């Protein structure tokens, strides 16, 4: 029961906010908090749409079920980790 609630909370956080928020740190230097949050939500929606297209195409080509809860979760987690690595690299290059 509690794990289902936590899964829903983290799922909503990842699907609506996290990768887009990290992408705003890569693309924009100075933004106010409300601008960063609103851009993060919009960017993340576009990331999720393209991720859905990609998972469907991979599933169709490979002959497997492309979109599952775990494939979306792992893909968003991988995208977030890639963005974090790029943010660290960008921070080291701009010093």
Short mmCIF file of N, CA and C in Angstrom, two decimals:
data_model
loop_
_atom_site.label_atom_id
_atom_site.label_comp_id
_atom_site.label_asym_id
_atom_site.label_seq_id
_atom_site.Cartn_x
_atom_site.Cartn_y
_atom_site.Cartn_z
N UNK A 1 0.82 -1.20 0.00
CA UNK A 1 0.00 0.00 0.00
C UNK A 1 0.86 1.27 0.00
N UNK A 2 1.80 1.35 0.94
CA UNK A 2 2.64 2.55 1.03
C UNK A 2 3.58 2.64 -0.18
N UNK A 3 4.01 1.48 -0.69
CA UNK A 3 4.89 1.49 -1.86
C UNK A 3 4.14 1.96 -3.10
N UNK A 4 2.88 1.64 -3.20
CA UNK A 4 2.09 2.13 -4.33
C UNK A 4 1.96 3.65 -4.30
N UNK A 5 1.75 4.20 -3.11
CA UNK A 5 1.63 5.64 -2.96
C UNK A 5 2.96 6.32 -3.30
N UNK A 6 4.06 5.76 -2.79
CA UNK A 6 5.37 6.32 -3.10
C UNK A 6 5.69 6.22 -4.59
N UNK A 7 5.30 5.11 -5.21
CA UNK A 7 5.53 4.94 -6.64
C UNK A 7 4.76 5.99 -7.45
N UNK A 8 3.55 6.28 -7.04
CA UNK A 8 2.75 7.30 -7.72
C UNK A 8 3.38 8.67 -7.55
N UNK A 9 3.80 9.00 -6.34
CA UNK A 9 4.40 10.31 -6.08
C UNK A 9 5.69 10.49 -6.89
N UNK A 10 6.59 9.50 -6.84
CA UNK A 10 7.84 9.61 -7.60
C UNK A 10 7.58 9.56 -9.10
N UNK A 11 6.59 8.79 -9.52
CA UNK A 11 6.26 8.73 -10.94
C UNK A 11 5.77 10.07 -11.46
N UNK A 12 4.90 10.71 -10.72
CA UNK A 12 4.41 12.04 -11.12
C UNK A 12 5.56 13.04 -11.15
N UNK A 13 6.44 12.96 -10.15
CA UNK A 13 7.59 13.86 -10.10
C UNK A 13 8.49 13.69 -11.32
N UNK A 14 8.76 12.44 -11.71
CA UNK A 14 9.62 12.20 -12.86
C UNK A 14 8.93 12.51 -14.17
N UNK A 15 7.67 12.18 -14.30
CA UNK A 15 6.99 12.37 -15.57
C UNK A 15 6.69 13.84 -15.83
N UNK A 16 6.45 14.62 -14.80
CA UNK A 16 6.05 16.01 -15.01
C UNK A 16 7.20 16.99 -14.83
N UNK A 17 8.23 16.66 -14.06
CA UNK A 17 9.14 17.72 -13.64
C UNK A 17 10.64 17.46 -13.84
N UNK A 18 11.18 16.38 -13.37
CA UNK A 18 12.61 16.23 -13.16
C UNK A 18 13.50 16.39 -14.39
N UNK A 19 13.35 15.61 -15.47
CA UNK A 19 14.28 15.80 -16.59
C UNK A 19 14.19 17.19 -17.23
N UNK A 20 13.01 17.76 -17.28
CA UNK A 20 12.88 19.11 -17.83
C UNK A 20 13.57 20.14 -16.96
N UNK A 21 13.50 19.97 -15.65
CA UNK A 21 14.18 20.88 -14.73
C UNK A 21 15.69 20.80 -14.92
N UNK A 22 16.21 19.60 -15.07
CA UNK A 22 17.65 19.46 -15.31
C UNK A 22 18.04 20.05 -16.66
N UNK A 23 17.18 19.90 -17.65
CA UNK A 23 17.48 20.46 -18.97
C UNK A 23 17.52 21.98 -18.95
N UNK A 24 16.72 22.61 -18.09
CA UNK A 24 16.78 24.07 -17.98
C UNK A 24 18.12 24.53 -17.44
N UNK A 25 18.76 23.72 -16.59
CA UNK A 25 20.09 24.08 -16.12
C UNK A 25 21.13 23.98 -17.23
N UNK A 26 20.91 23.08 -18.17
CA UNK A 26 21.83 22.97 -19.30
C UNK A 26 21.65 24.10 -20.30
N UNK A 27 20.42 24.52 -20.54
CA UNK A 27 20.14 25.47 -21.60
C UNK A 27 20.20 26.93 -21.17
N UNK A 28 19.84 27.23 -19.94
CA UNK A 28 19.71 28.62 -19.50
C UNK A 28 20.55 28.85 -18.25
N UNK A 29 21.25 29.99 -18.24
CA UNK A 29 22.08 30.30 -17.07
C UNK A 29 21.28 30.96 -15.96
N UNK A 30 20.65 32.07 -16.28
CA UNK A 30 19.98 32.85 -15.24
C UNK A 30 18.48 32.87 -15.51
N UNK A 31 17.75 32.19 -14.65
CA UNK A 31 16.29 32.21 -14.70
C UNK A 31 15.75 32.35 -13.29
N UNK A 32 14.62 33.00 -13.18
CA UNK A 32 13.95 33.05 -11.89
C UNK A 32 13.32 31.68 -11.63
N UNK A 33 12.99 31.44 -10.38
CA UNK A 33 12.46 30.12 -10.00
C UNK A 33 11.17 29.78 -10.73
N UNK A 34 10.26 30.72 -10.84
CA UNK A 34 8.99 30.44 -11.50
C UNK A 34 9.19 30.19 -13.00
N UNK A 35 10.13 30.91 -13.62
CA UNK A 35 10.43 30.68 -15.03
C UNK A 35 11.03 29.30 -15.23
N UNK A 36 11.95 28.92 -14.34
CA UNK A 36 12.60 27.61 -14.44
C UNK A 36 11.59 26.48 -14.26
N UNK A 37 10.68 26.64 -13.32
CA UNK A 37 9.68 25.60 -13.06
C UNK A 37 8.71 25.48 -14.24
N UNK A 38 8.24 26.60 -14.75
CA UNK A 38 7.30 26.53 -15.87
C UNK A 38 7.96 25.99 -17.14
N UNK A 39 9.20 26.39 -17.40
CA UNK A 39 9.93 25.82 -18.54
C UNK A 39 10.20 24.34 -18.34
N UNK A 40 10.49 23.95 -17.10
CA UNK A 40 10.76 22.55 -16.81
C UNK A 40 9.55 21.67 -17.11
N UNK A 41 8.38 22.14 -16.75
CA UNK A 41 7.17 21.35 -17.01
C UNK A 41 6.94 21.23 -18.52
N UNK A 42 7.07 22.33 -19.25
CA UNK A 42 6.88 22.28 -20.69
C UNK A 42 7.92 21.43 -21.40
N UNK A 43 9.19 21.58 -21.01
CA UNK A 43 10.24 20.76 -21.62
C UNK A 43 10.07 19.29 -21.30
N UNK A 44 9.65 19.01 -20.08
CA UNK A 44 9.50 17.62 -19.69
C UNK A 44 8.34 16.95 -20.42
N UNK A 45 7.28 17.68 -20.69
CA UNK A 45 6.19 17.11 -21.46
C UNK A 45 6.68 16.74 -22.86
N UNK A 46 7.49 17.61 -23.46
CA UNK A 46 8.02 17.28 -24.79
C UNK A 46 9.00 16.11 -24.72
N UNK A 47 9.79 16.02 -23.66
CA UNK A 47 10.70 14.88 -23.50
C UNK A 47 9.91 13.58 -23.40
N UNK A 48 8.84 13.59 -22.62
CA UNK A 48 8.03 12.38 -22.44
C UNK A 48 7.34 11.98 -23.75
N UNK A 49 6.88 12.95 -24.53
CA UNK A 49 6.25 12.63 -25.81
C UNK A 49 7.26 11.98 -26.75
N UNK A 50 8.45 12.57 -26.88
CA UNK A 50 9.46 11.98 -27.75
C UNK A 50 9.94 10.63 -27.22
N UNK A 51 9.99 10.48 -25.91
CA UNK A 51 10.34 9.19 -25.32
C UNK A 51 9.30 8.13 -25.67
N UNK A 52 8.04 8.52 -25.65
CA UNK A 52 6.98 7.59 -26.04
C UNK A 52 7.11 7.16 -27.49
N UNK A 53 7.40 8.12 -28.38
CA UNK A 53 7.63 7.78 -29.78
C UNK A 53 8.81 6.82 -29.92
N UNK A 54 9.89 7.12 -29.21
CA UNK A 54 11.09 6.29 -29.29
C UNK A 54 10.83 4.88 -28.77
N UNK A 55 10.18 4.75 -27.61
CA UNK A 55 9.91 3.42 -27.06
C UNK A 55 8.97 2.63 -27.96
N UNK A 56 8.01 3.29 -28.56
CA UNK A 56 7.11 2.61 -29.49
C UNK A 56 7.87 2.12 -30.72
N UNK A 57 8.75 2.96 -31.27
CA UNK A 57 9.52 2.57 -32.44
C UNK A 57 10.46 1.42 -32.13
N UNK A 58 11.13 1.48 -30.98
CA UNK A 58 12.03 0.41 -30.59
C UNK A 58 11.25 -0.88 -30.38
N UNK A 59 10.09 -0.79 -29.75
CA UNK A 59 9.27 -1.98 -29.54
C UNK A 59 8.77 -2.56 -30.84
N UNK A 60 8.43 -1.72 -31.78
CA UNK A 60 7.94 -2.18 -33.08
C UNK A 60 9.07 -2.84 -33.87
N UNK A 61 10.26 -2.23 -33.86
CA UNK A 61 11.39 -2.77 -34.61
C UNK A 61 11.89 -4.08 -33.99
N UNK A 62 11.99 -4.10 -32.67
CA UNK A 62 12.52 -5.28 -31.99
C UNK A 62 11.48 -6.37 -31.81
N UNK A 63 10.22 -6.05 -32.01
CA UNK A 63 9.17 -7.04 -31.85
C UNK A 63 8.82 -7.33 -30.41
N UNK A 64 9.08 -6.35 -29.53
CA UNK A 64 8.76 -6.52 -28.11
C UNK A 64 7.77 -5.44 -27.69
N UNK A 65 7.27 -5.58 -26.48
CA UNK A 65 6.36 -4.58 -25.95
C UNK A 65 7.19 -3.36 -25.57
N UNK A 66 6.97 -2.24 -26.25
CA UNK A 66 7.84 -1.08 -26.11
C UNK A 66 7.56 -0.23 -24.88
N UNK A 67 6.29 0.08 -24.62
CA UNK A 67 5.98 0.99 -23.53
C UNK A 67 5.37 0.22 -22.37
N UNK A 68 6.13 0.16 -21.30
CA UNK A 68 5.65 -0.37 -20.02
C UNK A 68 6.00 0.66 -18.95
N UNK A 69 5.48 0.46 -17.78
CA UNK A 69 5.79 1.39 -16.68
C UNK A 69 7.28 1.37 -16.38
N UNK A 70 7.88 0.20 -16.42
CA UNK A 70 9.31 0.10 -16.10
C UNK A 70 10.19 0.67 -17.20
N UNK A 71 9.80 0.50 -18.46
CA UNK A 71 10.62 1.06 -19.54
C UNK A 71 10.58 2.59 -19.50
N UNK A 72 9.42 3.16 -19.22
CA UNK A 72 9.32 4.62 -19.10
C UNK A 72 10.11 5.11 -17.89
N UNK A 73 9.98 4.42 -16.78
CA UNK A 73 10.70 4.79 -15.55
C UNK A 73 12.21 4.74 -15.78
N UNK A 74 12.70 3.65 -16.35
CA UNK A 74 14.14 3.52 -16.57
C UNK A 74 14.65 4.52 -17.61
N UNK A 75 13.86 4.78 -18.62
CA UNK A 75 14.27 5.75 -19.64
C UNK A 75 14.36 7.16 -19.07
N UNK A 76 13.37 7.56 -18.29
CA UNK A 76 13.42 8.88 -17.67
C UNK A 76 14.56 8.99 -16.67
N UNK A 77 14.83 7.91 -15.95
CA UNK A 77 15.95 7.90 -15.02
C UNK A 77 17.27 8.02 -15.77
N UNK A 78 17.40 7.31 -16.90
CA UNK A 78 18.62 7.39 -17.70
C UNK A 78 18.80 8.79 -18.28
N UNK A 79 17.73 9.39 -18.76
CA UNK A 79 17.80 10.75 -19.30
C UNK A 79 18.22 11.73 -18.20
N UNK A 80 17.66 11.56 -17.01
CA UNK A 80 18.02 12.43 -15.89
C UNK A 80 19.49 12.28 -15.53
N UNK A 81 19.99 11.05 -15.50
CA UNK A 81 21.41 10.84 -15.19
C UNK A 81 22.32 11.44 -16.26
N UNK A 82 21.92 11.32 -17.51
CA UNK A 82 22.70 11.94 -18.59
C UNK A 82 22.73 13.45 -18.43
N UNK A 83 21.59 14.05 -18.11
CA UNK A 83 21.55 15.50 -17.90
C UNK A 83 22.40 15.91 -16.71
N UNK A 84 22.40 15.13 -15.64
CA UNK A 84 23.23 15.44 -14.47
C UNK A 84 24.71 15.40 -14.84
N UNK A 85 25.11 14.39 -15.59
CA UNK A 85 26.51 14.29 -16.03
C UNK A 85 26.88 15.48 -16.90
N UNK A 86 25.99 15.87 -17.81
CA UNK A 86 26.27 17.02 -18.67
C UNK A 86 26.33 18.33 -17.87
N UNK A 87 25.51 18.46 -16.83
CA UNK A 87 25.56 19.65 -15.99
C UNK A 87 26.90 19.73 -15.26
N UNK A 88 27.39 18.60 -14.76
CA UNK A 88 28.69 18.57 -14.08
C UNK A 88 29.81 18.92 -15.05
N UNK A 89 29.75 18.36 -16.26
CA UNK A 89 30.77 18.67 -17.27
C UNK A 89 30.73 20.15 -17.64
N UNK A 90 29.53 20.69 -17.81
CA UNK A 90 29.38 22.11 -18.15
C UNK A 90 29.92 22.99 -17.02
N UNK A 91 29.66 22.59 -15.78
CA UNK A 91 30.16 23.38 -14.65
C UNK A 91 31.68 23.38 -14.59
N UNK A 92 32.30 22.27 -14.93
CA UNK A 92 33.76 22.21 -14.90
C UNK A 92 34.37 23.00 -16.06
N UNK A 93 33.70 23.03 -17.21
CA UNK A 93 34.22 23.76 -18.37
C UNK A 93 34.07 25.25 -18.24
N UNK A 94 33.05 25.71 -17.51
CA UNK A 94 32.80 27.14 -17.42
C UNK A 94 33.57 27.80 -16.27
N UNK A 95 34.32 27.08 -15.52
CA UNK A 95 35.08 27.69 -14.42
C UNK A 95 36.27 28.43 -14.90
#
